[in-house]
PDB file of C-alpha atoms in Angstrom:
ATOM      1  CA  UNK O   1       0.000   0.000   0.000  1.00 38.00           C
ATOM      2  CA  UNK O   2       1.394   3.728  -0.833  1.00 39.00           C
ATOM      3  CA  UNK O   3      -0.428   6.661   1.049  1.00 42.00           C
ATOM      4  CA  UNK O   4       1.561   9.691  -0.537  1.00 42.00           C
ATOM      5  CA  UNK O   5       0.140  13.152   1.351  1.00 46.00           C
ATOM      6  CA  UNK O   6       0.674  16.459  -0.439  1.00 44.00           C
ATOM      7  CA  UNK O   7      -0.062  19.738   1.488  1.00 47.00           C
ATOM      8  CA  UNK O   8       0.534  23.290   0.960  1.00 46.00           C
ATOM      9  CA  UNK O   9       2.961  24.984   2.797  1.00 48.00           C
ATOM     10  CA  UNK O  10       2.480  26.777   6.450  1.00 50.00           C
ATOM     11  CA  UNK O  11       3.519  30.143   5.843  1.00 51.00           C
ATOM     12  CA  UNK O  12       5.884  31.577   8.495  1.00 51.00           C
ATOM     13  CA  UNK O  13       3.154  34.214   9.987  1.00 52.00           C
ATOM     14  CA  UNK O  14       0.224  31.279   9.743  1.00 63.00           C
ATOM     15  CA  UNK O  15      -0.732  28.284  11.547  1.00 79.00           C
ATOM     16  CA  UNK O  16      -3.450  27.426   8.477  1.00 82.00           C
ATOM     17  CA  UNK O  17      -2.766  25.219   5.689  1.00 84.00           C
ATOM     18  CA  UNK O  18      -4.961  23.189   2.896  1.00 85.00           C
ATOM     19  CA  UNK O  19      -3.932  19.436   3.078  1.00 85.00           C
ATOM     20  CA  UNK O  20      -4.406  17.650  -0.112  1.00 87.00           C
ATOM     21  CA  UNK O  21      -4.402  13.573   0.286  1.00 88.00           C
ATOM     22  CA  UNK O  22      -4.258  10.658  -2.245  1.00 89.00           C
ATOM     23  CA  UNK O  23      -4.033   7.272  -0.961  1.00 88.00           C
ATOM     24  CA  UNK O  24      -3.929   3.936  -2.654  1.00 89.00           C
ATOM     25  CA  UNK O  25      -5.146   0.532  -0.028  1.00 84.00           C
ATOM     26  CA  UNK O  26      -4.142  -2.739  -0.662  1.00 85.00           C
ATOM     27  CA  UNK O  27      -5.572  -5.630   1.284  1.00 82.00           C
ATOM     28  CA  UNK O  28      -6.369  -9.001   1.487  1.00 83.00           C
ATOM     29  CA  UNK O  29      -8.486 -11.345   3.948  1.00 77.00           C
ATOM     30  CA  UNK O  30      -9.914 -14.322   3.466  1.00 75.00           C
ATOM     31  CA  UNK O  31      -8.351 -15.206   0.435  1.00 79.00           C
ATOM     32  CA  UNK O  32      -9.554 -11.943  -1.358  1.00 76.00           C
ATOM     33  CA  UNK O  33      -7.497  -9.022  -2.548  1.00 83.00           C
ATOM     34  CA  UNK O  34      -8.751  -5.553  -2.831  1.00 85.00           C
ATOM     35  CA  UNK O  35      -7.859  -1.977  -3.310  1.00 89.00           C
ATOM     36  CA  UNK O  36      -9.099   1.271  -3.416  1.00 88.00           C
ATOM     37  CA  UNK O  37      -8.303   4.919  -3.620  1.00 93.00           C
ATOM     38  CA  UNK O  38      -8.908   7.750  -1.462  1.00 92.00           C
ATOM     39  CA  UNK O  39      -8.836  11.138  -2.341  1.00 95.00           C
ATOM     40  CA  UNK O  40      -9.575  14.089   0.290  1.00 94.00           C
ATOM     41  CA  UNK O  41      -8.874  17.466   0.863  1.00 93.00           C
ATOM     42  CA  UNK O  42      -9.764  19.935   4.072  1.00 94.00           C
ATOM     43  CA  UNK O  43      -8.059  22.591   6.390  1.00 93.00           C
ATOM     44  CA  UNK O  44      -5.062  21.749   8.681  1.00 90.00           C
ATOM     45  CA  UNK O  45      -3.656  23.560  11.825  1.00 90.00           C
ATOM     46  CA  UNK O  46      -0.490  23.633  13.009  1.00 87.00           C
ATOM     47  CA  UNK O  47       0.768  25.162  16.400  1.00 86.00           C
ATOM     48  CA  UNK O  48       4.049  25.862  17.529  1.00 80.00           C
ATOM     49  CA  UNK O  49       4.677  26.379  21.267  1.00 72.00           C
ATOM     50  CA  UNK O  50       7.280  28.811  20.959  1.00 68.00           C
ATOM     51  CA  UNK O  51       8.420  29.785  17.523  1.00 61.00           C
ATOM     52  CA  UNK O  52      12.629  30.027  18.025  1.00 65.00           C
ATOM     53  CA  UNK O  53      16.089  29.028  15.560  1.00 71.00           C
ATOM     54  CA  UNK O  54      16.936  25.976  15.112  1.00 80.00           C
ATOM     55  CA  UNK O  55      14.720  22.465  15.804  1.00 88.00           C
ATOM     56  CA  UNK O  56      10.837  23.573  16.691  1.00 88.00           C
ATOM     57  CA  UNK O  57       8.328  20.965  18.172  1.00 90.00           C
ATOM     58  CA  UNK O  58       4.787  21.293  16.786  1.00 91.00           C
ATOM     59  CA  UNK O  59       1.380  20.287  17.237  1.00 93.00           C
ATOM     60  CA  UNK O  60      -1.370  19.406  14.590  1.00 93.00           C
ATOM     61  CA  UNK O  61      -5.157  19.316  14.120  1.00 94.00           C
ATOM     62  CA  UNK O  62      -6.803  18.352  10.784  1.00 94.00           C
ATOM     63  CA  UNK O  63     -10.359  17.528   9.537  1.00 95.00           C
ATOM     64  CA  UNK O  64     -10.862  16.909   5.855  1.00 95.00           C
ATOM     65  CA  UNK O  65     -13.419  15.517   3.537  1.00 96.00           C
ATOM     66  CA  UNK O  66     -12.695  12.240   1.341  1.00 95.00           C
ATOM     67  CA  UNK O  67     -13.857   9.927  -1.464  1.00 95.00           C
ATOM     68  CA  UNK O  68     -13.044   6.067  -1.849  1.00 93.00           C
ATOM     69  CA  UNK O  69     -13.393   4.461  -4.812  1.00 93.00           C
ATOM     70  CA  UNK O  70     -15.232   1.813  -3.899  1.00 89.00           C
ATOM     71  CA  UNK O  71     -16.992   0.486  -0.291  1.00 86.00           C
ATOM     72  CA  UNK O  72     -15.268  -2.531   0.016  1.00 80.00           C
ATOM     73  CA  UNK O  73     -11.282  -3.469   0.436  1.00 81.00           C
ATOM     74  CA  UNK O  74     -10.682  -7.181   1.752  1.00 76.00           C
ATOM     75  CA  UNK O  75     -13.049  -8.018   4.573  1.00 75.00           C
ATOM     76  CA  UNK O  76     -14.011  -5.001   5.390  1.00 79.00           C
ATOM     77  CA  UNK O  77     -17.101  -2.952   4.080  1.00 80.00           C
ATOM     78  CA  UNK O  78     -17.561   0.759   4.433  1.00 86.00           C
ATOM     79  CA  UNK O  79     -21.579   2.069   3.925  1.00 88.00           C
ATOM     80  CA  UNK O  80     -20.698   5.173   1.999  1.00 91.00           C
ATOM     81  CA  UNK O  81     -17.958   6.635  -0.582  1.00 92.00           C
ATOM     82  CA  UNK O  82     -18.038   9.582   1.086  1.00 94.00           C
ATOM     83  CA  UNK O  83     -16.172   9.541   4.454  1.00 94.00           C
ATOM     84  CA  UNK O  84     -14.655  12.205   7.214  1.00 95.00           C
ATOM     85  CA  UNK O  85     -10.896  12.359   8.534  1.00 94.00           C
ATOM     86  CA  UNK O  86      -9.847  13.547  12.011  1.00 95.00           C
ATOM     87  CA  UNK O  87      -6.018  14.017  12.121  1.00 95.00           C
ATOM     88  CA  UNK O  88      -3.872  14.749  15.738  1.00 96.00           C
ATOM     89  CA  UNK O  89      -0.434  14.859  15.034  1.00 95.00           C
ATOM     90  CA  UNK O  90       2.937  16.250  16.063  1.00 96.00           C
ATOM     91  CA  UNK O  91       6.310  16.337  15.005  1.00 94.00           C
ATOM     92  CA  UNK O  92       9.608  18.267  14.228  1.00 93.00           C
ATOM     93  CA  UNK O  93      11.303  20.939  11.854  1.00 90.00           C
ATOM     94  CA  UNK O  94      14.585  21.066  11.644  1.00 91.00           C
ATOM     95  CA  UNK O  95      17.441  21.641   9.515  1.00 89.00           C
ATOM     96  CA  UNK O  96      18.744  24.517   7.627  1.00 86.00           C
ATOM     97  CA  UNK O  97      16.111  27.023   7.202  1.00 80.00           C
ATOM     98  CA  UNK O  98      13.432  24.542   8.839  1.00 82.00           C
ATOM     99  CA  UNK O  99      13.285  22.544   5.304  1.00 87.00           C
ATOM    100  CA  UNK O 100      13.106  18.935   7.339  1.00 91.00           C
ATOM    101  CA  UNK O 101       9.511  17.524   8.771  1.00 91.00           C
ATOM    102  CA  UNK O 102       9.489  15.226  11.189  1.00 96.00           C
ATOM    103  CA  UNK O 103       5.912  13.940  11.816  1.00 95.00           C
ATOM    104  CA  UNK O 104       3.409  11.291  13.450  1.00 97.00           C
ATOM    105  CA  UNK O 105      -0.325  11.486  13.496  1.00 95.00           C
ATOM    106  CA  UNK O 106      -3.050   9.347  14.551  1.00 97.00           C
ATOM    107  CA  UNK O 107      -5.596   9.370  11.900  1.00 93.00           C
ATOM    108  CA  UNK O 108      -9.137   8.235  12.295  1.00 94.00           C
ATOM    109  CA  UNK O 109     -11.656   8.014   8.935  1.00 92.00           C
ATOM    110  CA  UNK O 110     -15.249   7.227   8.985  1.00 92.00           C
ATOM    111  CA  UNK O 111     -18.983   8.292   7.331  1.00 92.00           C
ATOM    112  CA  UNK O 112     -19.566  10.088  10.094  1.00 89.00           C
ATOM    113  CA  UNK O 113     -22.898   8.216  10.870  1.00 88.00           C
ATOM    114  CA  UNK O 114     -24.148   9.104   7.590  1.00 88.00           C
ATOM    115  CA  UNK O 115     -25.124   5.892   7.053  1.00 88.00           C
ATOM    116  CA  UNK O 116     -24.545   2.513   9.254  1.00 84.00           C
ATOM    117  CA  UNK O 117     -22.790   0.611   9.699  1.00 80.00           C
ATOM    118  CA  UNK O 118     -19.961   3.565  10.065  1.00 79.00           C
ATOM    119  CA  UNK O 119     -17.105   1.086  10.676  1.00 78.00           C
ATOM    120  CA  UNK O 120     -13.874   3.658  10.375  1.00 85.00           C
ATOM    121  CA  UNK O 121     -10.526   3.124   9.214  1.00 86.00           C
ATOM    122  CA  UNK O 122      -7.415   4.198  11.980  1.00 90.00           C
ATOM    123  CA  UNK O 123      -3.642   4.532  10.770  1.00 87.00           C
ATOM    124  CA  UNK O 124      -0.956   6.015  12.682  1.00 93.00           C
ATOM    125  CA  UNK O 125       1.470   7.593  10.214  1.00 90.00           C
ATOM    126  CA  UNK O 126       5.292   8.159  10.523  1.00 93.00           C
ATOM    127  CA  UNK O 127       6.094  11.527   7.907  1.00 90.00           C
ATOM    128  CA  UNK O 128       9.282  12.928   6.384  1.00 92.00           C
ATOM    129  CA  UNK O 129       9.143  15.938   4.296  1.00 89.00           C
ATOM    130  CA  UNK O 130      11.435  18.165   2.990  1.00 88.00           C
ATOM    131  CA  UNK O 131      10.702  21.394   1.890  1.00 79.00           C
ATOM    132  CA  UNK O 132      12.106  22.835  -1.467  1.00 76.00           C
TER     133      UNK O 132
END
């Protein structure tokens, strides 16, 4: 499975940013093999305790809105294309000029009770960036 995440960038006098997410699932259960893709977009904020040179800790907070493919991957079954992410995260920048992103998040996605059952998928996700 490949989960590449493409954001815009946090400007220096911001804490808001648009996250922009395409994910590809693999999996298999029961001697089936499935995938689908998810595509979602939605705000993202990022807080930094105390903004200072050199390595800076942060905290993150994200809700976005996302489309899979298809209801289905494996054994599991999802009631609705449409489905809801909650993102808590925190990491590290570092490096010259910041460019280096150190990250983990817990990430939590689910229909939001649009429609049952509303079985959710959870990842926790390591991140390295590097800004250009």
């Amino acid at each position: 499975a490949w989960n590449p995440d493409w954001a815009t960038r946090f400007p220096a006098d911001t804490p808001f940013s648009l996250a922009y997410t395409l994910s590809r699932f693999r999996g298999c259960g029961r001697g089936v093999c499935d995938q689908l893709t998810d595509v979602g977009f939605g705000p993202m904020v990022r807080h930094f305790p105390k903004y200072k040179q050199g390595p800076s800790w942060y905290v993150e907070l994200g809700i976005s809105l996302h489309l899979i493919s298809q209801t289905h991957i494996s054994h599991e079954t999802y009631s609705s294309a449409v489905q809801f992410r909650e993102l808590l995260g925190m990491g590290i920048v570092f490096g010259p000029a910041q460019h280096y992103d150190l990250g983990l998040s817990y990430v939590h996605e689910s229909n939001a009770d649009i429609k049952t059952p509303n079985d959710g998928m959870n990842f926790l996700l390591l991140n390295f960036s590097i800004r250009w």
